[in-house]
PDB file of C-alpha atoms in Angstrom:
ATOM      1  CA  MET A  27      53.735-156.384 -16.104  1.00  0.00           C
ATOM      2  CA  ARG A  28      53.830-152.672 -16.894  1.00  0.00           C
ATOM      3  CA  ALA A  29      53.759-150.274 -13.972  1.00  0.00           C
ATOM      4  CA  PRO A  30      50.224-148.844 -13.628  1.00  0.00           C
ATOM      5  CA  SER A  31      49.448-145.200 -12.939  1.00  0.00           C
ATOM      6  CA  SER A  32      47.428-146.144  -9.849  1.00  0.00           C
ATOM      7  CA  PRO A  33      47.773-149.130  -7.480  1.00  0.00           C
ATOM      8  CA  PHE A  34      44.087-149.902  -8.147  1.00  0.00           C
ATOM      9  CA  VAL A  35      44.057-149.517 -11.922  1.00  0.00           C
ATOM     10  CA  HIS A  36      43.344-153.224 -12.450  1.00  0.00           C
ATOM     11  CA  HIS A  37      40.856-153.461  -9.593  1.00  0.00           C
ATOM     12  CA  PRO A  38      39.110-150.133  -8.929  1.00  0.00           C
ATOM     13  CA  GLU A  39      36.552-152.044  -6.838  1.00  0.00           C
ATOM     14  CA  LEU A  40      39.236-152.565  -4.177  1.00  0.00           C
ATOM     15  CA  GLU A  41      39.959-148.876  -3.679  1.00  0.00           C
ATOM     16  CA  GLY A  42      38.703-147.754  -0.284  1.00  0.00           C
ATOM     17  CA  LYS A  43      38.558-151.339   0.982  1.00  0.00           C
ATOM     18  CA  ILE A  44      42.259-151.620   1.828  1.00  0.00           C
ATOM     19  CA  THR A  45      43.555-149.707   4.840  1.00  0.00           C
ATOM     20  CA  ASP A  46      45.813-146.760   4.101  1.00  0.00           C
ATOM     21  CA  PRO A  47      49.278-147.920   5.265  1.00  0.00           C
ATOM     22  CA  GLN A  48      49.874-144.593   6.986  1.00  0.00           C
ATOM     23  CA  THR A  49      46.937-145.223   9.316  1.00  0.00           C
ATOM     24  CA  SER A  50      47.624-148.905   9.973  1.00  0.00           C
ATOM     25  CA  PHE A  51      48.334-150.050  13.538  1.00  0.00           C
ATOM     26  CA  PHE A  52      50.837-152.531  12.145  1.00  0.00           C
ATOM     27  CA  ARG A  53      53.011-149.909  10.480  1.00  0.00           C
ATOM     28  CA  LYS A  54      54.439-148.942  13.884  1.00  0.00           C
ATOM     29  CA  PHE A  55      53.856-152.292  15.566  1.00  0.00           C
ATOM     30  CA  SER A  56      56.678-153.568  17.767  1.00  0.00           C
ATOM     31  CA  ILE A  57      57.067-156.239  20.415  1.00  0.00           C
ATOM     32  CA  ALA A  58      58.462-153.711  22.874  1.00  0.00           C
ATOM     33  CA  SER A  59      55.374-151.506  22.655  1.00  0.00           C
ATOM     34  CA  VAL A  60      52.929-154.416  22.887  1.00  0.00           C
ATOM     35  CA  PHE A  61      54.469-156.043  25.941  1.00  0.00           C
ATOM     36  CA  ALA A  62      55.628-152.916  27.766  1.00  0.00           C
ATOM     37  CA  GLU A  63      52.326-152.654  29.634  1.00  0.00           C
ATOM     38  CA  LYS A  64      51.745-156.394  29.994  1.00  0.00           C
ATOM     39  CA  PRO A  65      54.279-157.774  32.514  1.00  0.00           C
ATOM     40  CA  GLU A  66      52.184-160.930  32.862  1.00  0.00           C
ATOM     41  CA  LEU A  67      53.172-161.836  29.300  1.00  0.00           C
ATOM     42  CA  GLN A  68      56.924-161.419  29.673  1.00  0.00           C
ATOM     43  CA  TRP A  69      57.303-165.209  29.382  1.00  0.00           C
ATOM     44  CA  VAL A  70      56.178-164.916  25.769  1.00  0.00           C
ATOM     45  CA  LEU A  71      59.307-162.968  24.820  1.00  0.00           C
ATOM     46  CA  GLU A  72      61.364-166.158  25.097  1.00  0.00           C
ATOM     47  CA  LYS A  73      59.130-167.714  22.430  1.00  0.00           C
ATOM     48  CA  LEU A  74      59.566-164.922  19.900  1.00  0.00           C
ATOM     49  CA  ARG A  75      62.262-164.113  17.397  1.00  0.00           C
ATOM     50  CA  SER A  76      65.015-161.718  18.341  1.00  0.00           C
ATOM     51  CA  GLU A  77      65.431-158.625  16.213  1.00  0.00           C
ATOM     52  CA  SER A  78      68.769-159.907  14.923  1.00  0.00           C
ATOM     53  CA  ASP A  79      67.244-163.238  13.908  1.00  0.00           C
ATOM     54  CA  ARG A  80      64.369-161.488  12.169  1.00  0.00           C
ATOM     55  CA  GLU A  81      66.698-159.165  10.279  1.00  0.00           C
ATOM     56  CA  ARG A  82      68.932-162.063   9.280  1.00  0.00           C
ATOM     57  CA  SER A  83      65.893-163.844   7.845  1.00  0.00           C
ATOM     58  CA  ARG A  84      64.889-160.740   5.901  1.00  0.00           C
ATOM     59  CA  ALA A  85      68.370-160.219   4.473  1.00  0.00           C
ATOM     60  CA  GLU A  86      68.706-163.834   3.377  1.00  0.00           C
ATOM     61  CA  THR A  87      65.237-164.040   1.858  1.00  0.00           C
ATOM     62  CA  LEU A  88      65.521-160.793  -0.084  1.00  0.00           C
ATOM     63  CA  ALA A  89      69.136-161.150  -1.167  1.00  0.00           C
ATOM     64  CA  ASP A  90      68.108-161.223  -4.844  1.00  0.00           C
ATOM     65  CA  TYR A  91      65.488-158.467  -4.516  1.00  0.00           C
ATOM     66  CA  ARG A  92      67.528-155.362  -3.892  1.00  0.00           C
ATOM     67  CA  ASP A  93      67.155-153.891  -7.362  1.00  0.00           C
ATOM     68  CA  LYS A  94      63.809-155.196  -8.624  1.00  0.00           C
ATOM     69  CA  ASP A  95      60.186-155.040  -7.560  1.00  0.00           C
ATOM     70  CA  LEU A  96      58.832-157.512  -5.017  1.00  0.00           C
ATOM     71  CA  TRP A  97      55.425-159.175  -5.233  1.00  0.00           C
ATOM     72  CA  VAL A  98      53.821-160.236  -1.931  1.00  0.00           C
ATOM     73  CA  PHE A  99      50.932-162.714  -1.786  1.00  0.00           C
ATOM     74  CA  ALA A 100      48.404-161.934   0.973  1.00  0.00           C
ATOM     75  CA  TYR A 101      45.914-164.554   2.139  1.00  0.00           C
ATOM     76  CA  GLY A 102      44.726-163.203   5.516  1.00  0.00           C
ATOM     77  CA  SER A 103      44.593-159.815   7.199  1.00  0.00           C
ATOM     78  CA  LEU A 104      47.354-158.488   4.926  1.00  0.00           C
ATOM     79  CA  MET A 105      44.710-158.409   2.196  1.00  0.00           C
ATOM     80  CA  TRP A 106      42.824-155.503   3.761  1.00  0.00           C
ATOM     81  CA  ASP A 107      45.534-154.098   6.044  1.00  0.00           C
ATOM     82  CA  PRO A 108      48.994-154.705   4.534  1.00  0.00           C
ATOM     83  CA  ALA A 109      50.611-151.773   6.418  1.00  0.00           C
ATOM     84  CA  PHE A 110      53.243-151.447   3.692  1.00  0.00           C
ATOM     85  CA  HIS A 111      53.067-149.108   0.717  1.00  0.00           C
ATOM     86  CA  PHE A 112      52.378-150.869  -2.573  1.00  0.00           C
ATOM     87  CA  ALA A 113      52.511-149.769  -6.200  1.00  0.00           C
ATOM     88  CA  GLU A 114      49.994-152.283  -7.532  1.00  0.00           C
ATOM     89  CA  VAL A 115      47.411-154.810  -6.345  1.00  0.00           C
ATOM     90  CA  ARG A 116      46.074-157.800  -8.288  1.00  0.00           C
ATOM     91  CA  ARG A 117      43.722-160.654  -7.525  1.00  0.00           C
ATOM     92  CA  ALA A 118      45.624-163.930  -7.611  1.00  0.00           C
ATOM     93  CA  THR A 119      45.553-167.608  -6.724  1.00  0.00           C
ATOM     94  CA  VAL A 120      48.391-169.793  -5.488  1.00  0.00           C
ATOM     95  CA  PRO A 121      48.174-173.496  -6.362  1.00  0.00           C
ATOM     96  CA  GLY A 122      49.470-176.087  -3.903  1.00  0.00           C
ATOM     97  CA  TYR A 123      48.373-174.202  -0.787  1.00  0.00           C
ATOM     98  CA  ASP A 124      45.219-173.609   1.258  1.00  0.00           C
ATOM     99  CA  ARG A 125      44.220-171.073   3.881  1.00  0.00           C
ATOM    100  CA  ARG A 126      43.848-173.317   6.943  1.00  0.00           C
ATOM    101  CA  PHE A 127      43.172-172.743  10.630  1.00  0.00           C
ATOM    102  CA  VAL A 128      46.211-174.515  12.004  1.00  0.00           C
ATOM    103  CA  LEU A 129      47.987-171.809  14.033  1.00  0.00           C
ATOM    104  CA  LYS A 130      47.282-172.595  17.689  1.00  0.00           C
ATOM    105  CA  HIS A 131      47.667-169.361  19.630  1.00  0.00           C
ATOM    106  CA  THR A 132      48.531-169.322  23.341  1.00  0.00           C
ATOM    107  CA  TYR A 133      50.723-166.204  23.585  1.00  0.00           C
ATOM    108  CA  GLY A 134      48.074-163.789  24.841  1.00  0.00           C
ATOM    109  CA  ALA A 135      46.872-161.997  21.705  1.00  0.00           C
ATOM    110  CA  ARG A 136      43.866-164.200  20.894  1.00  0.00           C
ATOM    111  CA  GLY A 137      44.418-167.152  23.201  1.00  0.00           C
ATOM    112  CA  THR A 138      46.233-168.345  26.321  1.00  0.00           C
ATOM    113  CA  PRO A 139      47.719-171.657  27.497  1.00  0.00           C
ATOM    114  CA  ASP A 140      44.503-172.301  29.461  1.00  0.00           C
ATOM    115  CA  ALA A 141      42.205-171.311  26.593  1.00  0.00           C
ATOM    116  CA  PRO A 142      44.033-171.633  23.264  1.00  0.00           C
ATOM    117  CA  GLY A 143      42.907-169.596  20.293  1.00  0.00           C
ATOM    118  CA  LEU A 144      43.258-170.321  16.597  1.00  0.00           C
ATOM    119  CA  MET A 145      44.397-168.327  13.590  1.00  0.00           C
ATOM    120  CA  ALA A 146      44.867-168.959   9.886  1.00  0.00           C
ATOM    121  CA  ALA A 147      48.056-169.850   8.041  1.00  0.00           C
ATOM    122  CA  LEU A 148      48.953-170.806   4.489  1.00  0.00           C
ATOM    123  CA  ASP A 149      49.477-174.562   4.509  1.00  0.00           C
ATOM    124  CA  GLU A 150      49.740-177.422   2.040  1.00  0.00           C
ATOM    125  CA  GLY A 151      46.579-177.864  -0.011  1.00  0.00           C
ATOM    126  CA  ASP A 152      44.908-177.313  -3.364  1.00  0.00           C
ATOM    127  CA  CYS A 153      44.625-173.614  -4.185  1.00  0.00           C
ATOM    128  CA  CYS A 154      44.311-170.343  -2.264  1.00  0.00           C
ATOM    129  CA  GLU A 155      42.694-167.138  -3.465  1.00  0.00           C
ATOM    130  CA  GLY A 156      44.124-163.850  -2.258  1.00  0.00           C
ATOM    131  CA  LEU A 157      45.657-160.548  -3.279  1.00  0.00           C
ATOM    132  CA  LEU A 158      49.044-159.833  -4.774  1.00  0.00           C
ATOM    133  CA  PHE A 159      50.790-156.579  -3.843  1.00  0.00           C
ATOM    134  CA  ARG A 160      53.782-155.151  -5.695  1.00  0.00           C
ATOM    135  CA  ILE A 161      56.350-153.234  -3.676  1.00  0.00           C
ATOM    136  CA  ALA A 162      58.500-151.003  -5.857  1.00  0.00           C
ATOM    137  CA  ALA A 163      62.223-151.740  -5.757  1.00  0.00           C
ATOM    138  CA  LYS A 164      63.003-148.325  -4.272  1.00  0.00           C
ATOM    139  CA  ASP A 165      60.699-149.060  -1.316  1.00  0.00           C
ATOM    140  CA  ILE A 166      61.662-152.639  -0.513  1.00  0.00           C
ATOM    141  CA  GLU A 167      64.095-151.886   2.291  1.00  0.00           C
ATOM    142  CA  THR A 168      61.650-149.742   4.255  1.00  0.00           C
ATOM    143  CA  GLU A 169      58.462-151.655   3.506  1.00  0.00           C
ATOM    144  CA  SER A 170      59.855-155.170   3.943  1.00  0.00           C
ATOM    145  CA  GLU A 171      61.115-154.248   7.413  1.00  0.00           C
ATOM    146  CA  ILE A 172      57.526-153.442   8.368  1.00  0.00           C
ATOM    147  CA  LEU A 173      56.336-156.702   6.826  1.00  0.00           C
ATOM    148  CA  TRP A 174      58.931-158.813   8.677  1.00  0.00           C
ATOM    149  CA  ARG A 175      58.280-157.073  11.983  1.00  0.00           C
ATOM    150  CA  ARG A 176      54.658-158.164  11.697  1.00  0.00           C
ATOM    151  CA  GLU A 177      54.773-161.615  10.073  1.00  0.00           C
ATOM    152  CA  MET A 178      58.025-162.926  11.537  1.00  0.00           C
ATOM    153  CA  VAL A 179      57.481-161.889  15.147  1.00  0.00           C
ATOM    154  CA  GLY A 180      57.328-165.569  16.125  1.00  0.00           C
ATOM    155  CA  HIS A 181      58.227-168.927  14.603  1.00  0.00           C
ATOM    156  CA  ALA A 182      54.928-169.818  12.955  1.00  0.00           C
ATOM    157  CA  TYR A 183      55.871-168.923   9.376  1.00  0.00           C
ATOM    158  CA  LYS A 184      58.553-169.485   6.773  1.00  0.00           C
ATOM    159  CA  PRO A 185      59.098-166.732   4.182  1.00  0.00           C
ATOM    160  CA  THR A 186      58.684-168.575   0.884  1.00  0.00           C
ATOM    161  CA  PHE A 187      58.588-167.697  -2.783  1.00  0.00           C
ATOM    162  CA  VAL A 188      55.620-169.271  -4.555  1.00  0.00           C
ATOM    163  CA  THR A 189      54.041-169.130  -7.992  1.00  0.00           C
ATOM    164  CA  ALA A 190      50.940-166.954  -8.019  1.00  0.00           C
ATOM    165  CA  MET A 191      48.569-166.947 -10.972  1.00  0.00           C
ATOM    166  CA  VAL A 192      47.192-163.606 -12.152  1.00  0.00           C
ATOM    167  CA  GLU A 193      44.620-164.652 -14.731  1.00  0.00           C
ATOM    168  CA  ASP A 194      46.822-166.813 -16.980  1.00  0.00           C
ATOM    169  CA  GLN A 195      50.151-165.231 -16.040  1.00  0.00           C
ATOM    170  CA  ALA A 196      52.544-166.773 -13.493  1.00  0.00           C
ATOM    171  CA  VAL A 197      54.168-164.383 -11.006  1.00  0.00           C
ATOM    172  CA  THR A 198      56.857-165.237  -8.466  1.00  0.00           C
ATOM    173  CA  ALA A 199      55.723-163.873  -5.117  1.00  0.00           C
ATOM    174  CA  LEU A 200      56.852-163.833  -1.517  1.00  0.00           C
ATOM    175  CA  THR A 201      54.448-165.172   1.079  1.00  0.00           C
ATOM    176  CA  PHE A 202      54.561-166.576   4.595  1.00  0.00           C
ATOM    177  CA  VAL A 203      53.662-170.256   4.846  1.00  0.00           C
ATOM    178  CA  ALA A 204      53.044-172.411   7.896  1.00  0.00           C
ATOM    179  CA  ASP A 205      56.277-173.777   9.372  1.00  0.00           C
ATOM    180  CA  ARG A 206      55.338-177.343  10.224  1.00  0.00           C
ATOM    181  CA  SER A 207      58.373-177.688  12.475  1.00  0.00           C
ATOM    182  CA  SER A 208      56.936-174.988  14.778  1.00  0.00           C
ATOM    183  CA  GLU A 209      55.140-175.990  17.973  1.00  0.00           C
ATOM    184  CA  VAL A 210      52.342-173.540  17.194  1.00  0.00           C
ATOM    185  CA  ILE A 211      51.470-175.040  13.806  1.00  0.00           C
ATOM    186  CA  CYS A 212      49.065-177.944  14.302  1.00  0.00           C
ATOM    187  CA  PRO A 213      47.979-179.337  10.906  1.00  0.00           C
ATOM    188  CA  ASP A 214      46.312-182.370  12.480  1.00  0.00           C
ATOM    189  CA  LEU A 215      43.720-180.511  14.546  1.00  0.00           C
ATOM    190  CA  THR A 216      40.281-182.078  14.317  1.00  0.00           C
ATOM    191  CA  ARG A 217      37.325-179.988  13.226  1.00  0.00           C
ATOM    192  CA  GLU A 218      36.005-180.213  16.788  1.00  0.00           C
ATOM    193  CA  GLU A 219      39.278-178.819  18.166  1.00  0.00           C
ATOM    194  CA  GLN A 220      39.256-175.984  15.640  1.00  0.00           C
ATOM    195  CA  ILE A 221      35.715-175.040  16.626  1.00  0.00           C
ATOM    196  CA  ARG A 222      36.486-175.205  20.356  1.00  0.00           C
ATOM    197  CA  PHE A 223      39.627-173.072  20.092  1.00  0.00           C
ATOM    198  CA  LEU A 224      37.880-170.491  17.923  1.00  0.00           C
ATOM    199  CA  ALA A 225      34.973-170.371  20.363  1.00  0.00           C
ATOM    200  CA  SER A 226      37.026-170.001  23.540  1.00  0.00           C
ATOM    201  CA  GLY A 227      40.286-168.253  22.592  1.00  0.00           C
ATOM    202  CA  VAL A 228      40.582-164.692  23.896  1.00  0.00           C
ATOM    203  CA  GLY A 229      43.439-162.230  24.467  1.00  0.00           C
ATOM    204  CA  PHE A 230      44.416-158.579  24.398  1.00  0.00           C
ATOM    205  CA  LEU A 231      43.613-158.277  20.673  1.00  0.00           C
ATOM    206  CA  GLY A 232      40.167-159.806  21.155  1.00  0.00           C
ATOM    207  CA  THR A 233      38.667-163.242  20.637  1.00  0.00           C
ATOM    208  CA  SER A 234      39.508-165.876  18.073  1.00  0.00           C
ATOM    209  CA  LYS A 235      35.874-165.837  16.981  1.00  0.00           C
ATOM    210  CA  GLU A 236      36.138-162.100  16.288  1.00  0.00           C
ATOM    211  CA  TYR A 237      39.237-162.823  14.209  1.00  0.00           C
ATOM    212  CA  LEU A 238      37.339-165.381  12.110  1.00  0.00           C
ATOM    213  CA  SER A 239      34.273-163.124  11.844  1.00  0.00           C
ATOM    214  CA  ASN A 240      36.472-160.289  10.605  1.00  0.00           C
ATOM    215  CA  ILE A 241      38.020-162.534   7.959  1.00  0.00           C
ATOM    216  CA  VAL A 242      34.610-163.612   6.651  1.00  0.00           C
ATOM    217  CA  ARG A 243      33.302-160.029   6.664  1.00  0.00           C
ATOM    218  CA  GLN A 244      36.374-158.596   4.952  1.00  0.00           C
ATOM    219  CA  PHE A 245      36.478-161.385   2.384  1.00  0.00           C
ATOM    220  CA  ALA A 246      32.888-160.573   1.453  1.00  0.00           C
ATOM    221  CA  ALA A 247      33.821-156.907   1.006  1.00  0.00           C
ATOM    222  CA  LEU A 248      36.808-157.814  -1.147  1.00  0.00           C
ATOM    223  CA  GLY A 249      34.880-160.358  -3.205  1.00  0.00           C
ATOM    224  CA  VAL A 250      36.982-163.297  -2.017  1.00  0.00           C
ATOM    225  CA  VAL A 251      35.204-166.632  -1.769  1.00  0.00           C
ATOM    226  CA  ASP A 252      36.290-169.038   0.975  1.00  0.00           C
ATOM    227  CA  GLU A 253      33.469-171.438   1.751  1.00  0.00           C
ATOM    228  CA  ASP A 254      35.439-173.150   4.520  1.00  0.00           C
ATOM    229  CA  CYS A 255      35.866-169.930   6.502  1.00  0.00           C
ATOM    230  CA  SER A 256      32.143-169.189   6.245  1.00  0.00           C
ATOM    231  CA  ALA A 257      31.210-172.738   7.225  1.00  0.00           C
ATOM    232  CA  LEU A 258      33.653-172.701  10.122  1.00  0.00           C
ATOM    233  CA  LEU A 259      32.186-169.458  11.461  1.00  0.00           C
ATOM    234  CA  GLN A 260      28.688-170.915  11.328  1.00  0.00           C
ATOM    235  CA  GLU A 261      29.844-174.021  13.221  1.00  0.00           C
ATOM    236  CA  VAL A 262      31.494-171.859  15.891  1.00  0.00           C
ATOM    237  CA  GLU A 263      28.301-169.820  16.292  1.00  0.00           C
ATOM    238  CA  ASP A 264      26.250-173.025  16.548  1.00  0.00           C
ATOM    239  CA  TYR A 265      28.673-174.388  19.165  1.00  0.00           C
ATOM    240  CA  LEU A 266      28.372-171.243  21.274  1.00  0.00           C
ATOM    241  CA  ALA A 267      24.598-171.167  20.930  1.00  0.00           C
ATOM    242  CA  ALA A 268      24.403-174.747  22.140  1.00  0.00           C
ATOM    243  CA  GLY A 269      26.264-173.756  25.313  1.00  0.00           C
TER     244      GLY A 269
END
């Protein structure tokens, strides 16, 4: 692919719908800042990755990407708030994976041990629609550190290179898939459990229902179709209305 003159040259309809990285909360996000004022959540620190472990993962994953551009496939909130600077954005699909609500959250952000929440992850499936961002080679060191600090804070994901399809062209892209060996990834949740966790999960970032509502709203703005997310939101709203 030739380098475009503007990140949005292929998709001008996306301009203004993706958060400016310089204004993103996640650009300066850190565990220390989040938990500094929440002593009641200090127990969570033992569940998270150390900085050295996170940096080791980044170095190993990107060992072959020190002198060439890096494509990143976004399937959740990274689509509208990547926090990293990108040189190009493309619509893409990744076969063999689905966006699934399998990340059981109990660490205080959108759920607790007493009232678990639920978030999305990229898991085994048929095909997932999302956005593909290209980070220029000169920016990889700085921008990937921001990406790892956000996505690899815990043990829910595995950084993985997948094949993303941009129209009829295959592109190798980095993404973060559900780590099925992690205690927080629960691929066998029933639909009833998903609905209950989304309806009751709450934490310092808000509720799990708000998280799902934001996904559906942002997907509509971006022109991304995910019928399961929309159906799941409706079922959660029906569950809450029923008391």
